[in-house]
Amino acid sequence: MNYRKRFIVEPGAKPRLAKIDPSYRGKHESEETALPEIAKEVARIDRLQYLLYADASQSLLIVLQALDAGGKDGVIRHLFTGMNPQGTRVFGFKQPTPAELAHDFLWRAHAHAPGHGEVVIFNRSHYEDVLVVRVHKLVPRSVWSKRYELINDFERILTANRTRILKFHLHISPQEQLARFKQRLDDPARHWKISESDYSERELWPKYLEAYEEALALTSTERAPWYVIPSNHKWFRNLAISNIVADTMEEMGLKLPPAHVDLKQICRRYHAAEHKSF
Ligand code: ATP
Ligand code: MG
């Protein structure tokens, strides 16, 4: 399956999230049959991230957005099984600090954007400023409504500096969210993950869907597309995202740089070194 084609939010189109099946799992019945494919994608990412780091002239930014328990942490763990920690970073967008609030909303996103050779994952992102901020009316409409264009401009700056941007919305159903809340309650190892806000935010589900739909419609562009990933099945989510990441990196034309030494001369030095003992 061409996962990119299947899950992309076409630029200019408005997705109807309620019409997208969060339990979709393609041709696979279960995780077992998908495992070899997942392993193949992880191996591709491993090879491509090595090239991206060596090439050091381009960057990759992966944006993850989801409602609580949507699986952002799981995606991060999965993607990084195929990457060398050197050359990768995660930045989590928490409630803004006073210093962050004193600046424009893109300041912290820009500060943590990837440099050349780097892969950065945003766990939540600058999109919170048109999602939670809109839903909770933390700023007036006249302020948040201008942010979509500012986000597009910001992302244009990053791509002009040779950063590829991929944005994923992890789409789960309210039932699946509740099931995951239950797992957290039942498992002492996950109690630390529970927050009261998980339950109060859940009440606002329709408002979040509305805010997500508008954000996806106004900011999915050729250069920085959004993908809506059916995420009720964690293994399918991982398969689709790792395939999209690998296909995109494949397109970046990453190549090993040439040696920056004279190899013939270095070979002579190597042979000389072989014959010298200390
Ligand atoms: P988990 O899903 O595992 O609970 P999380 O991403 O929710 O992780 P938390 O530390 O629980 O991490 O929550 C961060 C909170 O900060 C979220 O509720 C998010 O909506 C909020 N937040 C992020 N950016 C902003 C912003 N610009 N303005 C207001 N709140 C924000
Ligand atoms: Mg949370």
Coordinates of N, CA and C and ligand atoms in Angstrom, one line a residue, residues 67-69 72 94 124 184 193-195 197-198 201, ligand 2:
L67 N -4.6 13.5 20.7 CA -5.2 13.7 22.0 C -4.5 12.8 23.0
D68 N -4.8 13.0 24.3 CA -4.2 12.2 25.3 C -4.3 10.7 25.1
A69 N -3.2 10.0 25.4 CA -3.1 8.6 25.2 C -3.2 8.2 23.7
K72 N 1.8 9.1 21.2 CA 3.0 9.9 20.7 C 4.3 9.2 21.3
K94 N 5.6 21.4 26.5 CA 4.8 21.5 27.7 C 4.1 22.8 27.7
R124 N 4.1 16.9 20.6 CA 3.3 18.1 20.5 C 4.2 19.1 19.9
R184 N -3.9 2.3 32.1 CA -3.0 3.1 33.0 C -3.4 2.9 34.5
K193 N 1.6 8.3 34.8 CA 1.2 8.9 33.5 C -0.2 9.6 33.6
I194 N -1.0 9.2 34.7 CA -2.3 9.6 34.8 C -2.4 11.1 35.2
S195 N -3.2 11.9 34.5 CA -3.4 13.3 35.0 C -4.9 13.6 35.0
S197 N -6.2 16.2 34.0 CA -6.6 16.9 32.8 C -6.9 15.9 31.6
D198 N -6.4 14.7 31.7 CA -6.8 13.7 30.7 C -8.3 13.6 30.6
E201 N -10.0 17.1 29.6 CA -9.8 17.4 28.1 C -10.7 16.4 27.3
Ligands
MG2 MG -0.9 14.6 29.2

